[in-house]
Coordinates of C-alpha atoms in Angstrom, one line a residue:
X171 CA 4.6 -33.5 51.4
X172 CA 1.2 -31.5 52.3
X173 CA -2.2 -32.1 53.1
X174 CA -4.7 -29.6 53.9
X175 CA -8.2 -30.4 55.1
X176 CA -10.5 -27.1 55.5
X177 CA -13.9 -25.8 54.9
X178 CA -13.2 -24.8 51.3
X179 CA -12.3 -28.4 50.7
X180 CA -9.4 -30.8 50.6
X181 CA -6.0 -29.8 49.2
X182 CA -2.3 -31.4 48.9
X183 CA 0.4 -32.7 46.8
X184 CA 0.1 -35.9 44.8
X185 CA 2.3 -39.3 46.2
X186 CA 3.1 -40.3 49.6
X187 CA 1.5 -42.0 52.6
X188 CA -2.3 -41.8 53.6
X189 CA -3.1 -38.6 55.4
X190 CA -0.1 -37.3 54.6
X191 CA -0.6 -36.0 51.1
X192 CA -3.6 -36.1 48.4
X193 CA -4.0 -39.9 47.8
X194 CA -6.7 -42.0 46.2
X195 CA -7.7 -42.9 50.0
X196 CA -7.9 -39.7 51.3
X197 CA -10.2 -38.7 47.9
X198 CA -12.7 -41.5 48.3
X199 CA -12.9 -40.6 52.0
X200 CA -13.9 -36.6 51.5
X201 CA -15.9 -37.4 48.5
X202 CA -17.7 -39.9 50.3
X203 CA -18.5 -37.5 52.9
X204 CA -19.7 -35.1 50.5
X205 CA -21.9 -37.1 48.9
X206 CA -23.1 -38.6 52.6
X207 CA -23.9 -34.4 53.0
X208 CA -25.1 -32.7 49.9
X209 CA -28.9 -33.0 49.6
X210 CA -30.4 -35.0 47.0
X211 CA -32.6 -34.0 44.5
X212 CA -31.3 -34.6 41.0
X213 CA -29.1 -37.4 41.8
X214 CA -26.6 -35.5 39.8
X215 CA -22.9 -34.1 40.4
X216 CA -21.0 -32.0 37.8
X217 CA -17.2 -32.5 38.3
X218 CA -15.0 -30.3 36.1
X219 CA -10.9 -30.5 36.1
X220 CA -8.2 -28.1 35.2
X221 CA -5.1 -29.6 33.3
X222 CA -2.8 -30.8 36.1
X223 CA -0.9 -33.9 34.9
X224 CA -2.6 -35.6 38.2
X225 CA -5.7 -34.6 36.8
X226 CA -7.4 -38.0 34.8
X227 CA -6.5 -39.6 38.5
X228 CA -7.8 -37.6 40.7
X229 CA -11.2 -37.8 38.3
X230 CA -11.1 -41.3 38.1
X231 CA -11.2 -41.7 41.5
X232 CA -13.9 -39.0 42.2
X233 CA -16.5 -40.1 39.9
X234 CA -16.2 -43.8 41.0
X235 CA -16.9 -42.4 44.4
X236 CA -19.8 -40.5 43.3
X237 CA -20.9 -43.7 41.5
X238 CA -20.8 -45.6 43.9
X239 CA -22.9 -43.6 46.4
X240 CA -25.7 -43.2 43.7
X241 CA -25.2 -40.3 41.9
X242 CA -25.4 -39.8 38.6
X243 CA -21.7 -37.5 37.5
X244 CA -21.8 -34.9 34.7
X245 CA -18.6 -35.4 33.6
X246 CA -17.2 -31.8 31.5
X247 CA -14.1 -32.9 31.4
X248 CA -11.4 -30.3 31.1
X249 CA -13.4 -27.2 32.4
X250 CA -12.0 -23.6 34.3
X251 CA -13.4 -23.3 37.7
X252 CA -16.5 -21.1 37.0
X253 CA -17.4 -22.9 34.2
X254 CA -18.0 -25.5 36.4
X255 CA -19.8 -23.7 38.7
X256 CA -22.2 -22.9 35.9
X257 CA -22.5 -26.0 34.7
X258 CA -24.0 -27.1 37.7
X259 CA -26.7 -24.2 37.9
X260 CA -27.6 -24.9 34.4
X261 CA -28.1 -28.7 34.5
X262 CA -29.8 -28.6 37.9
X263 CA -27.0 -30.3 39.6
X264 CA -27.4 -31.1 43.1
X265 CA -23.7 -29.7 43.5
X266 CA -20.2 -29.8 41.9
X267 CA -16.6 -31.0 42.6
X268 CA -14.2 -28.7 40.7
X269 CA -10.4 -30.5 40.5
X270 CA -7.9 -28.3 40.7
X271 CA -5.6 -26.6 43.0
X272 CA -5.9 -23.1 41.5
X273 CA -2.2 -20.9 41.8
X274 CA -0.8 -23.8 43.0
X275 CA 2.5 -25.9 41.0
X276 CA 2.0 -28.7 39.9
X277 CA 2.2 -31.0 42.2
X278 CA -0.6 -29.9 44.2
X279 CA -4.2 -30.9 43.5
X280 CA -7.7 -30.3 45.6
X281 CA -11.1 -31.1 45.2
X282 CA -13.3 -27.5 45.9
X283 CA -16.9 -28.1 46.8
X284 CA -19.9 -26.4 45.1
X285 CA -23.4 -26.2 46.7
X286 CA -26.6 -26.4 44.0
X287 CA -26.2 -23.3 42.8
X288 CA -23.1 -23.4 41.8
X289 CA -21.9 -21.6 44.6
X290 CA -18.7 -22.9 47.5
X291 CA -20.0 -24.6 50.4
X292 CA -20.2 -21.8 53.6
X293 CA -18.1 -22.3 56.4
X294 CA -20.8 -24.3 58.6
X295 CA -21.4 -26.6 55.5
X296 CA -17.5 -27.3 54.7
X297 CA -16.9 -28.3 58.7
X298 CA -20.2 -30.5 58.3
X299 CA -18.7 -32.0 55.3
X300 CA -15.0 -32.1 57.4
X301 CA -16.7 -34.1 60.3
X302 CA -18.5 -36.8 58.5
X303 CA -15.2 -37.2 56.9
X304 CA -13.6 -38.0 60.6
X305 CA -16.4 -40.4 61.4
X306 CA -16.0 -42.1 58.3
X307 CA -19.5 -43.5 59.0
X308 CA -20.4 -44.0 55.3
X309 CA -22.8 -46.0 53.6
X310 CA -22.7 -46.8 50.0
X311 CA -25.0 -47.7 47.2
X312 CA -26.5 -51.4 46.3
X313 CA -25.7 -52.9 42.9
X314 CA -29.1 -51.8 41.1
X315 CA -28.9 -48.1 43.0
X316 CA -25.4 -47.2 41.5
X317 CA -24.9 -44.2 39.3
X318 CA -23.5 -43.5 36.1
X319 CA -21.2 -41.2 34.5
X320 CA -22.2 -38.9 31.5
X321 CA -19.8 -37.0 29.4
X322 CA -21.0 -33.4 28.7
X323 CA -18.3 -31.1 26.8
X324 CA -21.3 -28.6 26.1
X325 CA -20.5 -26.3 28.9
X326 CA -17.3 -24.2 27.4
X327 CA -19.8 -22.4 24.7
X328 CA -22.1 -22.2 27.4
X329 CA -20.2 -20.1 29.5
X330 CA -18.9 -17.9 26.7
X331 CA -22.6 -17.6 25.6
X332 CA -23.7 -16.3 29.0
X333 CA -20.5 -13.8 29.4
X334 CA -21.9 -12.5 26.0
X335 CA -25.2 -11.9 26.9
X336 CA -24.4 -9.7 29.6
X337 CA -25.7 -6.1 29.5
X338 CA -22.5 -4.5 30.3
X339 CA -20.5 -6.3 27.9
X340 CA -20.5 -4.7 24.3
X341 CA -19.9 -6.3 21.6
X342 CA -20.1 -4.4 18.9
X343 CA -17.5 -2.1 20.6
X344 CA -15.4 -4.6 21.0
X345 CA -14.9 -5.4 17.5
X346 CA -15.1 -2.0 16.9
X347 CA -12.2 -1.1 18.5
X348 CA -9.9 -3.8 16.7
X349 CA -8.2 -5.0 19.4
X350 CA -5.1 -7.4 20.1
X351 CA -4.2 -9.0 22.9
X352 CA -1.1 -11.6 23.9
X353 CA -2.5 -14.4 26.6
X354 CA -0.6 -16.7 28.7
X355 CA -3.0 -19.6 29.9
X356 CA -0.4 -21.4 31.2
X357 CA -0.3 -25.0 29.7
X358 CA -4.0 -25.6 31.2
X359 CA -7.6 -24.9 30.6
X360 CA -7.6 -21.1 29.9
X361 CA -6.1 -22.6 26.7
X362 CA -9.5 -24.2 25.8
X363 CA -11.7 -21.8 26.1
X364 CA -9.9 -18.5 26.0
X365 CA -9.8 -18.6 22.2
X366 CA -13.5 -19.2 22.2
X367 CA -14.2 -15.9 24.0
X368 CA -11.7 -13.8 21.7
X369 CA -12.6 -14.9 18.6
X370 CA -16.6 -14.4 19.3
X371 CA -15.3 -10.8 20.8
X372 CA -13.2 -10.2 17.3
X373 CA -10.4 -9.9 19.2
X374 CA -7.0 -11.2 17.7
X375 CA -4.9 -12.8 20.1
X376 CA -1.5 -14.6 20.0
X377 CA -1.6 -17.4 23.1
X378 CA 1.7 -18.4 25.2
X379 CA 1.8 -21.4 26.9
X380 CA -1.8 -23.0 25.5
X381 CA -0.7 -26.8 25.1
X382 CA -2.8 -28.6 27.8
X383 CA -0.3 -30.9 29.0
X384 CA -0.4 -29.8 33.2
X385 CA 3.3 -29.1 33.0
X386 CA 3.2 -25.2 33.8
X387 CA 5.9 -23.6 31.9
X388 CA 6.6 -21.3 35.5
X389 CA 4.8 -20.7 38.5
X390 CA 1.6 -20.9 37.6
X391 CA 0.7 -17.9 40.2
X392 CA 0.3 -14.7 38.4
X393 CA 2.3 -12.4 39.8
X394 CA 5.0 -10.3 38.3
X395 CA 7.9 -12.1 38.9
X396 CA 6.5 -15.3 37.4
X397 CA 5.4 -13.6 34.1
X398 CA 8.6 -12.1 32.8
X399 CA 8.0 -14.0 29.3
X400 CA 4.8 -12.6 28.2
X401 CA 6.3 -9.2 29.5
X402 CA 8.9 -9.5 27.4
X403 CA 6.9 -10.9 24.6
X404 CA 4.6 -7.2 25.2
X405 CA 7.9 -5.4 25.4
X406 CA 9.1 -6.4 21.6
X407 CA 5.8 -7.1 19.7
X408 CA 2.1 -4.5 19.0
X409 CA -0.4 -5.6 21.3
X410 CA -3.0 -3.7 23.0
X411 CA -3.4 -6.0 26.0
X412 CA -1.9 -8.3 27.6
X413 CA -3.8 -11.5 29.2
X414 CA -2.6 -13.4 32.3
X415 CA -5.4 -16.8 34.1
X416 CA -4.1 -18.7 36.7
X417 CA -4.7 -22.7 36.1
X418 CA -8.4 -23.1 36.4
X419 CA -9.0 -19.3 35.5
X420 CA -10.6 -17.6 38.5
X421 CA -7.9 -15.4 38.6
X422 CA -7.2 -12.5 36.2
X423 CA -4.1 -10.4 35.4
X424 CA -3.6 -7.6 32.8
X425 CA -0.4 -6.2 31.2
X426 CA -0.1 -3.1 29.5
X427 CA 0.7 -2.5 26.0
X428 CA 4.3 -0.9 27.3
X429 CA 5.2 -4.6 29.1
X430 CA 4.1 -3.5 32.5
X431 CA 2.3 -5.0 34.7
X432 CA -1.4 -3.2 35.1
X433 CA -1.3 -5.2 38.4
X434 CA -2.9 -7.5 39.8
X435 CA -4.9 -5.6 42.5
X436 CA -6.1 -3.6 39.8
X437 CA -8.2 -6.0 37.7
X438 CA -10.8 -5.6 40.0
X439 CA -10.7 -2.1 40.6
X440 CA -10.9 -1.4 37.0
X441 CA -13.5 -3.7 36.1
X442 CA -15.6 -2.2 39.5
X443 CA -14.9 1.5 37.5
X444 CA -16.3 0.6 34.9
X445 CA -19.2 -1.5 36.1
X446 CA -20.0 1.5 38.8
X447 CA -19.9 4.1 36.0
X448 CA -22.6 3.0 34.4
X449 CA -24.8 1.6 36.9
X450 CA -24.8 5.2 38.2
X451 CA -26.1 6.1 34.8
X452 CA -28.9 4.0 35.8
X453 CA -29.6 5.1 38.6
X454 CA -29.2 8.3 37.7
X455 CA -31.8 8.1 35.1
X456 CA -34.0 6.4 37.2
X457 CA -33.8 8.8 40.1
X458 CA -32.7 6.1 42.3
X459 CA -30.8 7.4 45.4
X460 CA -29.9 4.1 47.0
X461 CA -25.8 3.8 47.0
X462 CA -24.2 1.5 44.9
X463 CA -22.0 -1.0 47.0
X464 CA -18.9 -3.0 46.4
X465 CA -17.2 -5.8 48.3
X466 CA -13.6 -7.0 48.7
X467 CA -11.5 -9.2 51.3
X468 CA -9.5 -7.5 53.8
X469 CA -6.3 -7.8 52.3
X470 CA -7.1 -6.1 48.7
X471 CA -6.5 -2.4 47.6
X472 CA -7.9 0.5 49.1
X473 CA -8.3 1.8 45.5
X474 CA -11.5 -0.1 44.8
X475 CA -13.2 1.8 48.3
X476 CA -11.8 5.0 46.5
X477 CA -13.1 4.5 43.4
X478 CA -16.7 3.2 45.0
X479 CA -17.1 6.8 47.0
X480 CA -16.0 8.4 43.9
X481 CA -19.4 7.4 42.1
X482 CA -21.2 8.1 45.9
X483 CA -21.3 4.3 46.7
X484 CA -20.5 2.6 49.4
X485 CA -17.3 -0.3 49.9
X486 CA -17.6 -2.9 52.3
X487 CA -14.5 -5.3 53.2
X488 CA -15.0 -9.1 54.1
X489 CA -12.9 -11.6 55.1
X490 CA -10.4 -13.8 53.1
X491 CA -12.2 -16.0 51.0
X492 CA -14.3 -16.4 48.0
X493 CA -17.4 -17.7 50.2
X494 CA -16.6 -15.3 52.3
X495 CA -17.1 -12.1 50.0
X496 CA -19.9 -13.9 48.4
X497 CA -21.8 -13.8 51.7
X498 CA -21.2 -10.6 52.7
X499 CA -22.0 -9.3 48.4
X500 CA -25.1 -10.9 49.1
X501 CA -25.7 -9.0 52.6
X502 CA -25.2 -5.6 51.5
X503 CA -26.7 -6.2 47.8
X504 CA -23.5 -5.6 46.0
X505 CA -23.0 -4.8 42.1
X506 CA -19.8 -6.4 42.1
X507 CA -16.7 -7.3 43.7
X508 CA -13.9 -10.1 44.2
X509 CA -10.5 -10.3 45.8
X510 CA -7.2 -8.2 44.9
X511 CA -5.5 -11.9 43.6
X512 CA -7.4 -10.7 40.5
X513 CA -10.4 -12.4 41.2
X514 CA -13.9 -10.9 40.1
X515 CA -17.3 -11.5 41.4
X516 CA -20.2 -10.1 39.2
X517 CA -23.4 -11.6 40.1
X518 CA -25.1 -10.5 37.4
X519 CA -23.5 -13.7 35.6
X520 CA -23.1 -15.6 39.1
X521 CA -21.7 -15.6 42.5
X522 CA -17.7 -16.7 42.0
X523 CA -14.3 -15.3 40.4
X524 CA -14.5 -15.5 37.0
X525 CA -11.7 -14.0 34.6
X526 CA -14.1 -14.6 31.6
X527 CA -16.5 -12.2 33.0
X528 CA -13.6 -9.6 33.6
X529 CA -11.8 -10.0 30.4
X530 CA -15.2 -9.1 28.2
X531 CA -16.1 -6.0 30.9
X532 CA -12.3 -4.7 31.1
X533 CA -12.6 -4.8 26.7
X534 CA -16.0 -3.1 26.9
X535 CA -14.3 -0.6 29.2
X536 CA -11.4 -0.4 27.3
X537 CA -13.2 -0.2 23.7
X538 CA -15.2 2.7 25.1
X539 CA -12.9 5.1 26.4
X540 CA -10.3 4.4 23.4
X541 CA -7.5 4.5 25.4
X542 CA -4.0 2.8 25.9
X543 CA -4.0 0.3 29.1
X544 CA -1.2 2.1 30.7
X545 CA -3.4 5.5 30.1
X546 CA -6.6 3.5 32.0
X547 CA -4.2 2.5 34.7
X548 CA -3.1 5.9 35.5
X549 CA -7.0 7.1 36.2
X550 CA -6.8 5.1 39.3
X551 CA -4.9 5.9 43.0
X552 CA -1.7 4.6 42.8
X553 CA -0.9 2.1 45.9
X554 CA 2.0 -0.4 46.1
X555 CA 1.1 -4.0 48.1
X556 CA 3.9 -5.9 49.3
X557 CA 2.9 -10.0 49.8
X558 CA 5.3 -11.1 51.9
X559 CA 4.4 -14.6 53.6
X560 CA 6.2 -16.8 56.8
X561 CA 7.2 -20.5 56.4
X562 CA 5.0 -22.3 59.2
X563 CA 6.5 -25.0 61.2
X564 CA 4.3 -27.9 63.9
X565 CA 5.4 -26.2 66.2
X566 CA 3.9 -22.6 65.0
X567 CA 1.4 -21.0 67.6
X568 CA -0.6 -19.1 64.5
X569 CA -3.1 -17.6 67.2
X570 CA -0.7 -17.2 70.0
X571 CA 1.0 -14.8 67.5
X572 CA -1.8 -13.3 66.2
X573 CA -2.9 -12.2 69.6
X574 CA 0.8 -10.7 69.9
X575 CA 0.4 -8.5 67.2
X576 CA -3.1 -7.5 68.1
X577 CA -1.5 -6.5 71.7
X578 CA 0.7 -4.6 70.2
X579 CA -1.4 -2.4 68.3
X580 CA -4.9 -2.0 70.7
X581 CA -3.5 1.1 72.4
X582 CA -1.8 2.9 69.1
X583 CA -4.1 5.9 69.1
X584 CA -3.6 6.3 64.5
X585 CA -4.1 2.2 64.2
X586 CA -7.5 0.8 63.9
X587 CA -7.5 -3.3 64.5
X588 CA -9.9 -5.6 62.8
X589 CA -9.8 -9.4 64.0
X590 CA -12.5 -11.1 61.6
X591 CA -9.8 -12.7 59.8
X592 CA -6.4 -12.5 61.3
X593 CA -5.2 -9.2 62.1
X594 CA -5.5 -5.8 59.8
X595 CA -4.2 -2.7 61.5
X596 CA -5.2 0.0 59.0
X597 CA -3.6 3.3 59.4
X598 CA -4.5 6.9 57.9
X599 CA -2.3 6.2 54.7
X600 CA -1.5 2.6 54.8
X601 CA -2.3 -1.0 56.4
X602 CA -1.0 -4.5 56.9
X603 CA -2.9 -7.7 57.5
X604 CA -1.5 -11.1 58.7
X605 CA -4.0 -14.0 58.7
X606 CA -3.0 -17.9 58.3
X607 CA -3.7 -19.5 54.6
X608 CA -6.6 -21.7 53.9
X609 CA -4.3 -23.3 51.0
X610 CA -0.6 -23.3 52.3
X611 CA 1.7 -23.7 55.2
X612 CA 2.2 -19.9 55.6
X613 CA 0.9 -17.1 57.2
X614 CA 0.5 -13.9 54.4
X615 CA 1.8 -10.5 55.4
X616 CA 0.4 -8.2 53.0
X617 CA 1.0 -4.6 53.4
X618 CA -0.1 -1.4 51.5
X619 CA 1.2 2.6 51.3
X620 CA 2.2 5.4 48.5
X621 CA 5.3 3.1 47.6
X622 CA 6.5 -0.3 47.7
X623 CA 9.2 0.5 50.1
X624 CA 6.7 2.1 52.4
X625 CA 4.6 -1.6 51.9
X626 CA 7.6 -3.7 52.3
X627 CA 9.3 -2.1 55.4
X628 CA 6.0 -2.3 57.3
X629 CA 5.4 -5.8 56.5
X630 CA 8.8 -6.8 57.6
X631 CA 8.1 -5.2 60.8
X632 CA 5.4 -7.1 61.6
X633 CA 7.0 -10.5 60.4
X634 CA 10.1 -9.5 62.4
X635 CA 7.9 -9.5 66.0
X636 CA 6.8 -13.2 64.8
X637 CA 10.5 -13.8 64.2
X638 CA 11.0 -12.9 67.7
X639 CA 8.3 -14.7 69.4
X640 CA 9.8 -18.2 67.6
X641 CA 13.1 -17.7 69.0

């Protein structure tokens, strides 16, 4: 059993002993010292959950917490992730507590922490937030200051409203183009409000897996070995699209109308295409010469800094991380950008992964050029990623190894080393990147060249010189 305190929140698997897993004691503690952190203004918390069975629990517990340190709770109720984060910008919210544990099964849950705007907490914030925890020097309200919990389901039409009001996603071609899509939401929240979105797109859709009952019917990560049934499903019925959202849909997979996998890199690069294409249009009408920039982490595809010079614009890599790419979007005045799990930042809506957003720009996109998926797919350079990852042990020396591997590189004249988060040696055609998870007891080895075997055999080389140093 696993739990995992960090800055982005608090994270583990449900039953077991205190401070051992993600119990009801552990919860009060980290929401207390949330609440002991986040300014007050409003008084008032939204806290939005995804469908895990653990779910009506782990709430419970929260917004007693919340009560009893004097805040008033916004209960939504069954919400994805950036709904929540919306619905704390829109009802003035002096934060949020989203509970979910994202790709994780389904024993897992976590509590993720949302500023005022709607926004993760930054690195300095989550470790404030980690050491009042550790002190445990809490105070708590009086009888007559106590808070109350409101029930607010408003926020799902809320958030399809905004994704419809944005100027880069079309409607009217959407409809126009009659299109058909095949979803998996798998058993949680995407099943809520993903028909919402499609039927006010007048898209038809047939949904797999849309009962909210918390029970994933497979891994609930989207990758391609976890989605062989709606692959299959593409494979024997007419659709033009197929839909994949992790549990609390920040995460955003496409399938092509052939059964393949558009992958999962890819969501963001296409989106970015599109977004970039027409913001140079812009720009172009109104003589504006300053380059357009995009952002991802360190361990996406190289295809989205291709596709960014292609329109004369400028990519910039950050480290793992949502908050970490929102910082560094914000820094460099980005137009969009995400991570290669399939996660999309557009701050023109707001500043977090949201598949809503990239569903209605990826249909725009589509819509417009009239083309088959697999056709828009093969616009883009081809690269393979292989995601391997390494089982950690107590007795793991992460930065003793990550230092290795660094040693072992500094005097290759054709690597270039980065350090901000792990180690990424990128080479002329290719790169790999080892960096510990926030969210699981591994470190991730993913690796990228022309093809997968390429990707894969220099991924297992590095993991094979950790091998060696655990012997």
């Amino acid at each position: 059993m696993t739990l995992i305190k960090s800055i982005s929140g608090i994270r583990g698997t449900i039953g077991g002993r205190t401070g051992d897993t993600l119990n009801p004691l552990d919860i009060v503690k980290f929401t207390t010292a949330y609440a002991t952190f986040i300014p007050r203004k409003s008084g008032k918390i939204v806290v939005g959950r995804d469908g895990r069975i653990s779910g009506p629990m782990v709430r419970d517990v929260v917004c007693g917490t919340l009560v009893g340190m004097g805040f008033d709770v916004i209960d939504i109720g069954y919400a994805t992730t950036p709904t929540t984060e919306l619905a704390v910008r829109m009802s003035g919210a002096d934060g949020g507590i989203i509970i979910t544990a994202s790709h994780n099964p389904r024993q897992w849950n976590a509590l993720k922490l949302l500023n005022s705007e709607g926004e993760f907490l930054t690195a300095a914030d989550g470790q404030q937030v980690l050491d009042i925890a550790e002190r445990e020097d809490f105070e708590y309200a009086e009888v007559d200051r106590l808070g109350k919990v409101v029930i607010d389901p408003s926020f799902d039409d809320k958030h399809v409203q905004s994704v419809l009001d944005l100027k880069l996603v079309d409607v009217d071609a959407i409809r126009q183009a009659r299109l058909t899509v095949c979803v998996d939401s798998i058993n949680s929240v995407g099943g809520i409000i993903l028909p919402k979105l499609l039927e006010r797109l007048g898209v038809g859709s047939k949904f797999l897996n849309a009962d909210v009952t918390g029970d994933f019917a497979h891994n609930p990560e989207p990758l391609e070995k976890n989605l062989q049934g709606i692959m299959q499903e593409m494979k024997s019925h007419h659709y033009d699209l197929g839909i994949v959202v992790d549990p609390d849909v920040d995460r955003l997979a496409f399938i092509s109308e052939d059964g393949k996998m558009f992958g999962e890199e890819y969501t963001l690069v296409s989106v970015a295409d599109y977004v970039l294409s027409e913001k140079a249009k812009e720009n172009a009408a109104k003589g504006a010469a300053e380059p357009l920039v995009t952002v991802s982490n360190l361990s996406s595809t190289r295809a989205l800094r291709d596709v960014t010079e292609h329109y004369g614009g400028r990519y910039a890599a950050a480290a793992v991380g949502e908050v970490n790419v929102t910082t560094k979007m914000k820094e460099v005045g980005a137009v969009i950008g995400g991570e290669g799990n399939g996660g999309v930042i557009y701050p023109e809506s707001h500043y977090g992964r949201d598949a809503l957003v990239g569903i209605a720009l990826f249909l725009t996109s589509l819509a417009k050029k009239g083309c088959k998926v697999s056709e828009l797919r093969a616009e883009f350079p081809d690269y393979q990623i292989a995601k391997n990852r390494i089982d950690l042990t107590p007795e793991t020396d992460v930065d003793a190894i990550l230092v290795k591997v660094k040693e072992l590189f500094a005097q290759d004249p054709e690597a270039q080393v980065n350090d901000i988060d792990g180690v990424k040696i990128d080479f002329a055609d290719r790169w790999v990147h080892l960096r510990k998870s926030n969210t699981e007891p591994i470190i991730r080895v993913y690796s990228e060249a022309a093809t997968m075997e390429a990707a894969d055999e220099l991924g297992r080389r590095l993991m094979q010189v950790v091998y060696d140093m655990q012997k």
